[in-house]
């Protein structure tokens, strides 16, 4: 069997899986942003009819999966595996959704990098011949994340200008061995990178070095340059982290300026919505990719995209103990195969 790994950290698929459908659910604030028309469901109430924000997040994830499977014209029983994660302790939102859906389940924690991680592992499983259909999905919720990682909402604390706004949203993608849609052709698995950032209100700066490291390794492994892509998009570096990552990659000889953006900057209009440095959370890259990017690819307005979901691997325990914030980023190449 031929080795599918190329370079140090990248896999090139011999049987690239097809993203045959996506589903998205977002909160009211996300629905007020510039990408509203790309989301399947926009909530009017971020409790989503539930008794807690955590249960609302779980329902968002569950409904996004159902929507994606429905749009794929498949049944839940046809899904071989679900790869999923969220930001909450013990993957609460994901686990409760998996319980209700009944799909064989791999729970993942890569913080906000989890969407690209789930797409990566799902694609590897499929290219290896172990599944015909896989669901990759993540979620986050502003209120559940604030309660776990920062302060009670009732505290009303002032947010630093470098802080980001956790996206209330979920995105699900159904991958199939065949079908109509863009293919996942390459995956570059990131390493944990830590340059010593300790400020929990500056996640962009903490994650940017990992994003830059993965990007440079992707270019070196594949031989691609930024010009190969119509869009290179990081998960949730925000305004601060995007600038740092762009400069770090440029220092290695790759100029991404013309094609580079960040999901955390795309999902909100910061001038109107005051999200400070931009959006963040597992649901950030998930909802932007499964909503805006996927639909633009289906319209053939985008043909080749590099998605790099970025995560800050901290916990309340590590932060309280004065530890630094390790970062991780995984990259996925998505190529349009639509004809006409």
Coordinates of N, CA and C in Angstrom, one line a residue, residues 81-263:
X81 N -19.9 7.2 11.4 CA -19.3 7.8 12.6 C -19.6 9.3 12.7
X82 N -19.6 9.8 13.9 CA -19.6 11.2 14.1 C -18.4 11.6 14.9
X83 N -17.7 12.6 14.3 CA -16.5 13.2 15.0 C -16.9 14.6 15.4
X84 N -16.8 14.8 16.8 CA -17.3 16.0 17.3 C -16.7 16.4 18.6
X85 N -16.8 17.7 18.9 CA -16.3 18.3 20.1 C -16.8 19.7 20.4
X86 N -16.6 20.2 21.6 CA -17.0 21.5 22.0 C -16.0 22.0 23.0
X87 N -16.3 23.1 23.7 CA -15.4 23.7 24.6 C -15.6 23.4 26.1
X88 N -16.8 22.7 26.3 CA -17.2 22.5 27.7 C -16.5 21.3 28.3
X89 N -16.5 21.3 29.7 CA -15.8 20.2 30.4 C -16.5 18.9 30.0
X90 N -15.7 17.9 29.8 CA -16.2 16.5 29.4 C -17.0 16.5 28.2
X91 N -16.8 17.5 27.3 CA -17.6 17.6 26.0 C -19.1 17.4 26.2
X92 N -19.6 18.2 27.2 CA -21.0 18.0 27.6 C -22.0 18.2 26.4
X93 N -21.8 19.3 25.7 CA -22.8 19.5 24.6 C -22.7 18.4 23.6
X94 N -21.5 18.0 23.2 CA -21.4 17.0 22.2 C -21.9 15.6 22.7
X95 N -21.6 15.3 23.9 CA -21.9 13.9 24.4 C -23.4 13.8 24.5
X96 N -24.1 14.8 25.0 CA -25.6 14.8 25.1 C -26.2 14.7 23.7
X97 N -25.7 15.4 22.7 CA -26.2 15.3 21.4 C -25.9 13.9 20.8
X98 N -24.7 13.4 21.0 CA -24.4 12.1 20.5 C -25.4 11.0 21.1
X99 N -25.7 11.2 22.4 CA -26.6 10.3 23.0 C -28.0 10.3 22.3
X100 N -28.4 11.4 21.9 CA -29.8 11.5 21.3 C -29.7 11.1 19.8
X101 N -28.6 11.3 19.1 CA -28.5 11.0 17.7 C -28.3 9.5 17.5
X102 N -27.5 8.8 18.4 CA -27.3 7.4 18.2 C -26.3 7.0 17.1
X103 N -25.4 8.0 16.7 CA -24.4 7.7 15.7 C -23.1 7.2 16.4
X104 N -22.4 6.2 16.0 CA -21.1 5.8 16.6 C -20.2 7.1 16.7
X105 N -19.6 7.3 17.8 CA -19.1 8.6 18.2 C -17.7 8.6 18.6
X106 N -16.9 9.5 18.0 CA -15.6 9.9 18.5 C -15.6 11.3 19.1
X107 N -15.4 11.4 20.4 CA -15.4 12.7 21.0 C -14.0 13.3 20.9
X108 N -13.9 14.6 20.5 CA -12.6 15.2 20.2 C -12.5 16.5 21.0
X109 N -11.3 16.8 21.5 CA -11.1 18.1 22.1 C -9.8 18.7 21.5
X110 N -10.0 19.7 20.7 CA -8.9 20.5 20.2 C -9.2 22.0 20.4
X111 N -10.0 22.3 21.4 CA -10.5 23.7 21.6 C -11.1 24.2 20.3
X112 N -10.8 25.4 19.9 CA -11.4 26.0 18.7 C -10.8 25.4 17.4
X113 N -9.8 24.5 17.5 CA -9.3 23.8 16.3 C -10.2 22.6 15.9
X114 N -11.2 22.3 16.7 CA -11.9 21.0 16.6 C -12.6 20.8 15.3
X115 N -13.0 21.8 14.6 CA -13.7 21.6 13.3 C -12.8 21.0 12.3
X116 N -11.6 21.6 12.2 CA -10.6 21.1 11.2 C -10.1 19.7 11.7
X117 N -10.0 19.5 13.0 CA -9.6 18.2 13.5 C -10.6 17.1 13.1
X118 N -11.9 17.4 13.3 CA -12.9 16.4 13.0 C -13.0 16.2 11.5
X119 N -12.8 17.2 10.7 CA -12.8 17.0 9.2 C -11.6 16.1 8.8
X120 N -10.4 16.4 9.5 CA -9.2 15.6 9.2 C -9.4 14.2 9.5
X121 N -9.8 13.9 10.7 CA -9.9 12.5 11.2 C -11.0 11.7 10.4
X122 N -12.1 12.4 10.2 CA -13.2 11.8 9.4 C -12.7 11.5 8.0
X123 N -11.9 12.4 7.4 CA -11.4 12.1 6.0 C -10.4 10.9 6.0
X124 N -9.6 10.9 7.0 CA -8.6 9.7 7.1 C -9.3 8.4 7.2
X125 N -10.4 8.4 8.1 CA -11.1 7.1 8.2 C -11.8 6.7 6.9
X126 N -12.3 7.7 6.1 CA -12.9 7.4 4.9 C -11.9 7.0 3.8
X127 N -10.8 7.7 3.7 CA -9.8 7.4 2.7 C -9.2 6.0 3.0
X128 N -9.2 5.6 4.3 CA -8.7 4.3 4.6 C -9.7 3.1 4.3
X129 N -10.9 3.5 4.0 CA -11.9 2.5 3.6 C -12.8 2.0 4.8
X130 N -12.8 2.8 5.9 CA -13.5 2.3 7.1 C -14.9 2.9 7.2
X131 N -15.3 3.8 6.3 CA -16.6 4.4 6.4 C -17.1 4.9 5.1
X132 N -18.4 4.9 4.9 CA -19.0 5.5 3.7 C -19.5 6.9 3.9
X133 N -20.0 7.1 5.2 CA -20.5 8.5 5.5 C -20.0 8.8 6.9
X134 N -19.6 10.1 7.1 CA -19.1 10.6 8.4 C -19.7 12.0 8.6
X135 N -20.0 12.3 9.8 CA -20.4 13.6 10.2 C -19.3 14.3 11.0
X136 N -18.9 15.5 10.6 CA -17.9 16.3 11.4 C -18.7 17.5 11.9
X137 N -18.6 17.8 13.2 CA -19.5 18.8 13.7 C -18.8 19.4 15.0
X138 N -19.0 20.7 15.2 CA -18.6 21.3 16.5 C -19.6 22.4 16.9
X139 N -19.4 22.9 18.1 CA -20.3 23.9 18.6 C -19.7 24.8 19.7
X140 N -20.2 25.9 19.9 CA -19.8 26.8 21.1 C -21.0 27.7 21.4
X141 N -21.0 28.3 22.5 CA -22.0 29.2 23.0 C -21.4 30.2 23.9
X142 N -21.7 31.5 23.5 CA -21.1 32.6 24.3 C -21.3 32.4 25.8
X143 N -22.6 32.2 26.2 CA -22.9 32.2 27.6 C -22.3 31.0 28.4
X144 N -22.3 29.8 27.7 CA -21.8 28.6 28.4 C -20.2 28.7 28.5
X145 N -19.6 29.3 27.5 CA -18.1 29.5 27.5 C -17.7 30.5 28.6
X146 N -18.5 31.7 28.6 CA -18.2 32.7 29.6 C -18.3 32.1 31.0
X147 N -19.4 31.4 31.3 CA -19.6 30.8 32.6 C -18.4 29.8 33.0
X148 N -17.9 29.1 32.0 CA -16.9 28.1 32.4 C -15.5 28.7 32.5
X149 N -15.2 29.6 31.5 CA -13.8 30.1 31.4 C -13.5 31.4 32.1
X150 N -14.5 32.3 32.2 CA -14.2 33.6 32.6 C -15.0 34.0 33.9
X151 N -16.0 34.8 33.7 CA -16.8 35.3 34.9 C -18.3 35.0 34.6
X152 N -19.1 34.9 35.7 CA -20.5 34.8 35.5 C -21.0 36.0 34.8
X153 N -22.0 35.8 33.9 CA -22.5 36.9 33.1 C -23.0 38.0 33.9
X154 N -23.6 37.6 35.1 CA -24.1 38.6 36.0 C -23.1 39.6 36.5
X155 N -21.8 39.2 36.5 CA -20.7 40.0 37.0 C -20.5 41.3 36.2
X156 N -20.8 41.2 34.9 CA -20.8 42.4 34.1 C -19.4 43.0 33.9
X157 N -18.4 42.1 33.9 CA -17.0 42.6 33.9 C -16.6 43.3 32.6
X158 N -15.7 44.2 32.6 CA -15.3 44.9 31.4 C -14.3 44.0 30.6
X159 N -14.5 44.0 29.3 CA -13.7 43.1 28.4 C -12.5 43.9 27.9
X160 N -11.4 43.2 27.8 CA -10.2 43.8 27.3 C -10.3 44.0 25.8
X161 N -9.7 45.0 25.2 CA -9.8 45.2 23.7 C -9.2 44.0 22.9
X162 N -8.3 43.3 23.5 CA -7.8 42.1 22.8 C -8.7 40.9 22.9
X163 N -9.7 41.0 23.7 CA -10.6 39.8 24.0 C -11.5 39.6 22.8
X164 N -12.0 38.3 22.6 CA -12.8 38.0 21.5 C -14.2 37.5 22.0
X165 N -15.2 37.5 21.1 CA -16.5 37.1 21.5 C -16.8 35.7 21.0
X166 N -17.1 34.8 22.0 CA -17.3 33.4 21.6 C -18.6 33.3 20.8
X167 N -18.5 32.7 19.7 CA -19.6 32.5 18.8 C -20.6 31.5 19.3
X168 N -21.9 31.9 19.3 CA -23.0 31.0 19.6 C -23.4 30.4 18.3
X169 N -22.9 29.2 18.0 CA -23.1 28.6 16.7 C -22.6 27.1 16.6
X170 N -23.1 26.5 15.6 CA -22.7 25.1 15.4 C -22.7 24.9 13.9
X171 N -21.7 24.1 13.4 CA -21.7 23.7 12.0 C -21.4 22.2 11.8
X172 N -22.1 21.6 10.9 CA -22.0 20.1 10.7 C -21.8 19.9 9.2
X173 N -20.9 19.0 8.9 CA -20.6 18.6 7.5 C -20.7 17.1 7.4
X174 N -21.5 16.7 6.4 CA -21.6 15.2 6.0 C -20.6 14.9 4.9
X175 N -19.7 14.0 5.2 CA -18.7 13.6 4.2 C -19.1 12.2 3.6
X176 N -19.0 12.1 2.3 CA -19.4 10.8 1.7 C -18.2 10.4 0.7
X177 N -18.2 9.1 0.5 CA -17.2 8.5 -0.5 C -17.4 9.0 -1.9
X178 N -18.7 9.4 -2.2 CA -19.0 10.0 -3.5 C -20.2 10.9 -3.4
X179 N -20.4 11.6 -4.4 CA -21.5 12.6 -4.4 C -21.1 13.9 -5.0
X180 N -22.0 14.9 -4.9 CA -21.7 16.2 -5.5 C -21.3 17.2 -4.4
X181 N -20.1 17.8 -4.6 CA -19.6 18.7 -3.7 C -18.1 18.8 -3.7
X182 N -17.5 19.7 -3.0 CA -16.0 19.9 -2.9 C -15.4 18.7 -2.2
X183 N -14.2 18.4 -2.5 CA -13.4 17.3 -1.9 C -12.4 17.8 -0.9
X184 N -12.1 17.0 0.1 CA -11.0 17.3 1.0 C -9.8 16.5 0.5
X185 N -8.8 17.2 0.0 CA -7.7 16.5 -0.7 C -6.4 16.3 0.2
X186 N -6.2 17.3 1.1 CA -5.0 17.3 1.9 C -5.4 17.6 3.4
X187 N -4.6 17.1 4.3 CA -4.8 17.5 5.7 C -3.4 17.7 6.3
X188 N -3.1 18.8 6.9 CA -1.9 19.0 7.6 C -2.2 19.1 9.1
X189 N -1.7 18.1 9.8 CA -1.9 18.0 11.3 C -0.9 18.9 12.0
X190 N -1.4 19.8 12.9 CA -0.6 20.7 13.6 C 0.1 20.1 14.8
X191 N 1.2 20.9 15.2 CA 1.9 20.6 16.5 C 1.4 21.6 17.5
X192 N 1.6 21.2 18.8 CA 1.3 22.2 19.9 C 2.5 23.2 19.9
X193 N 2.2 24.4 19.8 CA 3.2 25.5 19.9 C 2.9 26.5 21.0
X194 N 3.9 26.8 21.8 CA 3.7 27.7 22.9 C 4.8 28.7 23.0
X195 N 4.6 30.0 22.8 CA 5.6 31.0 22.8 C 5.5 31.8 24.1
X196 N 4.7 31.3 25.1 CA 4.8 31.9 26.4 C 3.7 32.9 26.7
X197 N 2.7 33.0 25.9 CA 1.6 33.9 26.2 C 0.8 33.4 27.4
X198 N 0.5 34.3 28.4 CA -0.3 33.9 29.5 C -1.6 34.7 29.7
X199 N -1.8 35.7 28.8 CA -3.0 36.5 28.9 C -4.2 35.8 28.4
X200 N -5.1 35.4 29.2 CA -6.3 34.7 28.8 C -7.3 35.6 28.0
X201 N -7.0 36.9 28.0 CA -7.8 37.9 27.2 C -7.2 38.2 25.9
X202 N -6.2 37.4 25.5 CA -5.5 37.6 24.2 C -5.2 36.3 23.6
X203 N -6.3 35.6 23.3 CA -6.2 34.2 22.7 C -5.6 34.3 21.3
X204 N -5.9 35.4 20.5 CA -5.3 35.5 19.2 C -3.8 35.4 19.2
X205 N -3.2 36.1 20.1 CA -1.7 36.1 20.2 C -1.2 34.7 20.6
X206 N -2.0 34.0 21.5 CA -1.5 32.7 21.9 C -1.6 31.7 20.8
X207 N -2.6 31.8 19.9 CA -2.8 30.8 18.9 C -2.1 31.1 17.6
X208 N -1.7 32.3 17.4 CA -1.1 32.7 16.1 C 0.1 31.9 15.8
X209 N 1.1 31.7 16.7 CA 2.3 30.9 16.4 C 2.0 29.5 15.9
X210 N 1.0 28.9 16.4 CA 0.6 27.5 16.0 C 0.0 27.6 14.6
X211 N -0.8 28.6 14.3 CA -1.4 28.7 12.9 C -0.2 29.0 11.9
X212 N 0.7 29.8 12.3 CA 1.8 30.1 11.4 C 2.7 28.8 11.1
X213 N 2.9 28.1 12.2 CA 3.7 26.9 12.1 C 3.0 25.8 11.1
X214 N 1.7 25.6 11.3 CA 1.0 24.7 10.5 C 1.0 25.2 9.0
X215 N 0.8 26.5 8.8 CA 0.7 27.0 7.5 C 2.1 26.8 6.7
X216 N 3.1 27.2 7.4 CA 4.5 27.0 6.8 C 4.8 25.6 6.5
X217 N 4.4 24.7 7.4 CA 4.7 23.2 7.1 C 3.8 22.7 6.0
X218 N 2.6 23.3 5.9 CA 1.7 22.9 4.8 C 2.3 23.3 3.5
X219 N 2.7 24.5 3.4 CA 3.3 24.9 2.1 C 4.6 24.1 1.8
X220 N 5.4 23.9 2.8 CA 6.6 23.1 2.5 C 6.3 21.7 2.2
X221 N 5.4 21.0 2.8 CA 5.0 19.6 2.5 C 4.4 19.4 1.2
X222 N 3.5 20.4 0.8 CA 2.7 20.2 -0.5 C 3.4 20.8 -1.7
X223 N 4.2 21.8 -1.4 CA 4.8 22.6 -2.5 C 3.8 23.7 -3.0
X224 N 2.6 23.8 -2.4 CA 1.7 24.8 -2.7 C 2.2 26.2 -2.2
X225 N 1.8 27.2 -2.8 CA 2.0 28.6 -2.4 C 0.7 29.2 -2.0
X226 N 0.7 30.4 -1.4 CA -0.6 31.0 -1.1 C -1.4 31.3 -2.3
X227 N -0.7 31.5 -3.5 CA -1.4 31.8 -4.7 C -2.2 30.6 -5.2
X228 N -2.0 29.4 -4.7 CA -2.7 28.2 -5.1 C -4.2 28.3 -4.7
X229 N -4.4 29.1 -3.6 CA -5.7 29.1 -3.0 C -6.5 30.4 -3.3
X230 N -7.8 30.2 -3.5 CA -8.7 31.4 -3.6 C -8.9 32.0 -2.2
X231 N -8.9 31.2 -1.1 CA -9.1 31.7 0.2 C -8.3 30.9 1.2
X232 N -7.5 31.5 2.0 CA -6.8 30.9 3.2 C -7.5 31.5 4.4
X233 N -8.1 30.7 5.2 CA -8.9 31.3 6.3 C -8.6 30.5 7.6
X234 N -8.1 31.3 8.6 CA -7.9 30.7 10.0 C -9.2 30.7 10.7
X235 N -9.2 30.0 11.8 CA -10.5 29.7 12.6 C -10.9 30.9 13.4
X236 N -10.1 31.4 14.3 CA -10.6 32.4 15.2 C -9.4 33.2 15.8
X237 N -8.5 33.6 15.0 CA -7.4 34.4 15.5 C -7.8 35.8 15.8
X238 N -8.9 36.3 15.1 CA -9.3 37.7 15.3 C -8.3 38.7 14.8
X239 N -8.6 39.9 15.0 CA -7.7 41.0 14.5 C -6.3 40.9 14.9
X240 N -6.1 40.7 16.2 CA -4.8 40.6 16.8 C -4.0 39.4 16.3
X241 N -4.5 38.3 16.4 CA -3.8 37.0 16.0 C -3.6 37.0 14.5
X242 N -4.6 37.5 13.7 CA -4.4 37.4 12.2 C -3.2 38.2 11.8
X243 N -3.0 39.3 12.3 CA -1.9 40.2 12.0 C -0.5 39.5 12.4
X244 N -0.5 38.9 13.5 CA 0.7 38.2 14.0 C 1.0 37.0 13.1
X245 N 0.0 36.2 12.8 CA 0.2 35.0 12.0 C 0.7 35.4 10.6
X246 N 0.1 36.4 10.0 CA 0.4 36.9 8.7 C 1.9 37.3 8.6
X247 N 2.3 38.0 9.7 CA 3.7 38.5 9.7 C 4.7 37.3 9.9
X248 N 4.3 36.3 10.7 CA 5.2 35.2 11.0 C 5.3 34.3 9.7
X249 N 4.3 34.1 9.0 CA 4.3 33.4 7.7 C 5.1 34.1 6.7
X250 N 5.0 35.4 6.6 CA 5.7 36.3 5.7 C 7.2 36.2 6.0
X251 N 7.6 36.1 7.2 CA 9.0 36.0 7.6 C 9.6 34.7 7.1
X252 N 8.8 33.7 6.8 CA 9.2 32.4 6.2 C 9.2 32.4 4.7
X253 N 8.8 33.5 4.1 CA 8.8 33.7 2.7 C 7.5 33.5 2.0
X254 N 6.4 33.4 2.7 CA 5.0 33.2 2.1 C 4.1 34.4 2.3
X255 N 3.7 35.1 1.3 CA 2.9 36.3 1.4 C 1.4 35.9 1.2
X256 N 0.6 35.9 2.2 CA -0.8 35.5 2.1 C -1.7 36.7 2.0
X257 N -1.2 37.9 1.9 CA -2.1 39.1 2.1 C -3.3 39.1 1.2
X258 N -3.1 38.7 -0.1 CA -4.2 38.8 -1.1 C -5.4 37.8 -0.9
X259 N -5.1 36.7 -0.2 CA -6.1 35.6 -0.1 C -6.4 35.3 1.4
X260 N -5.9 35.9 2.3 CA -6.0 35.5 3.7 C -7.1 36.3 4.5
X261 N -7.9 35.5 5.3 CA -8.9 36.1 6.1 C -9.1 35.3 7.4
X262 N -9.9 35.6 8.3 CA -10.1 34.9 9.5 C -11.6 34.8 9.8
X263 N -12.1 33.6 10.2 CA -13.5 33.4 10.4 C -14.0 34.3 11.5

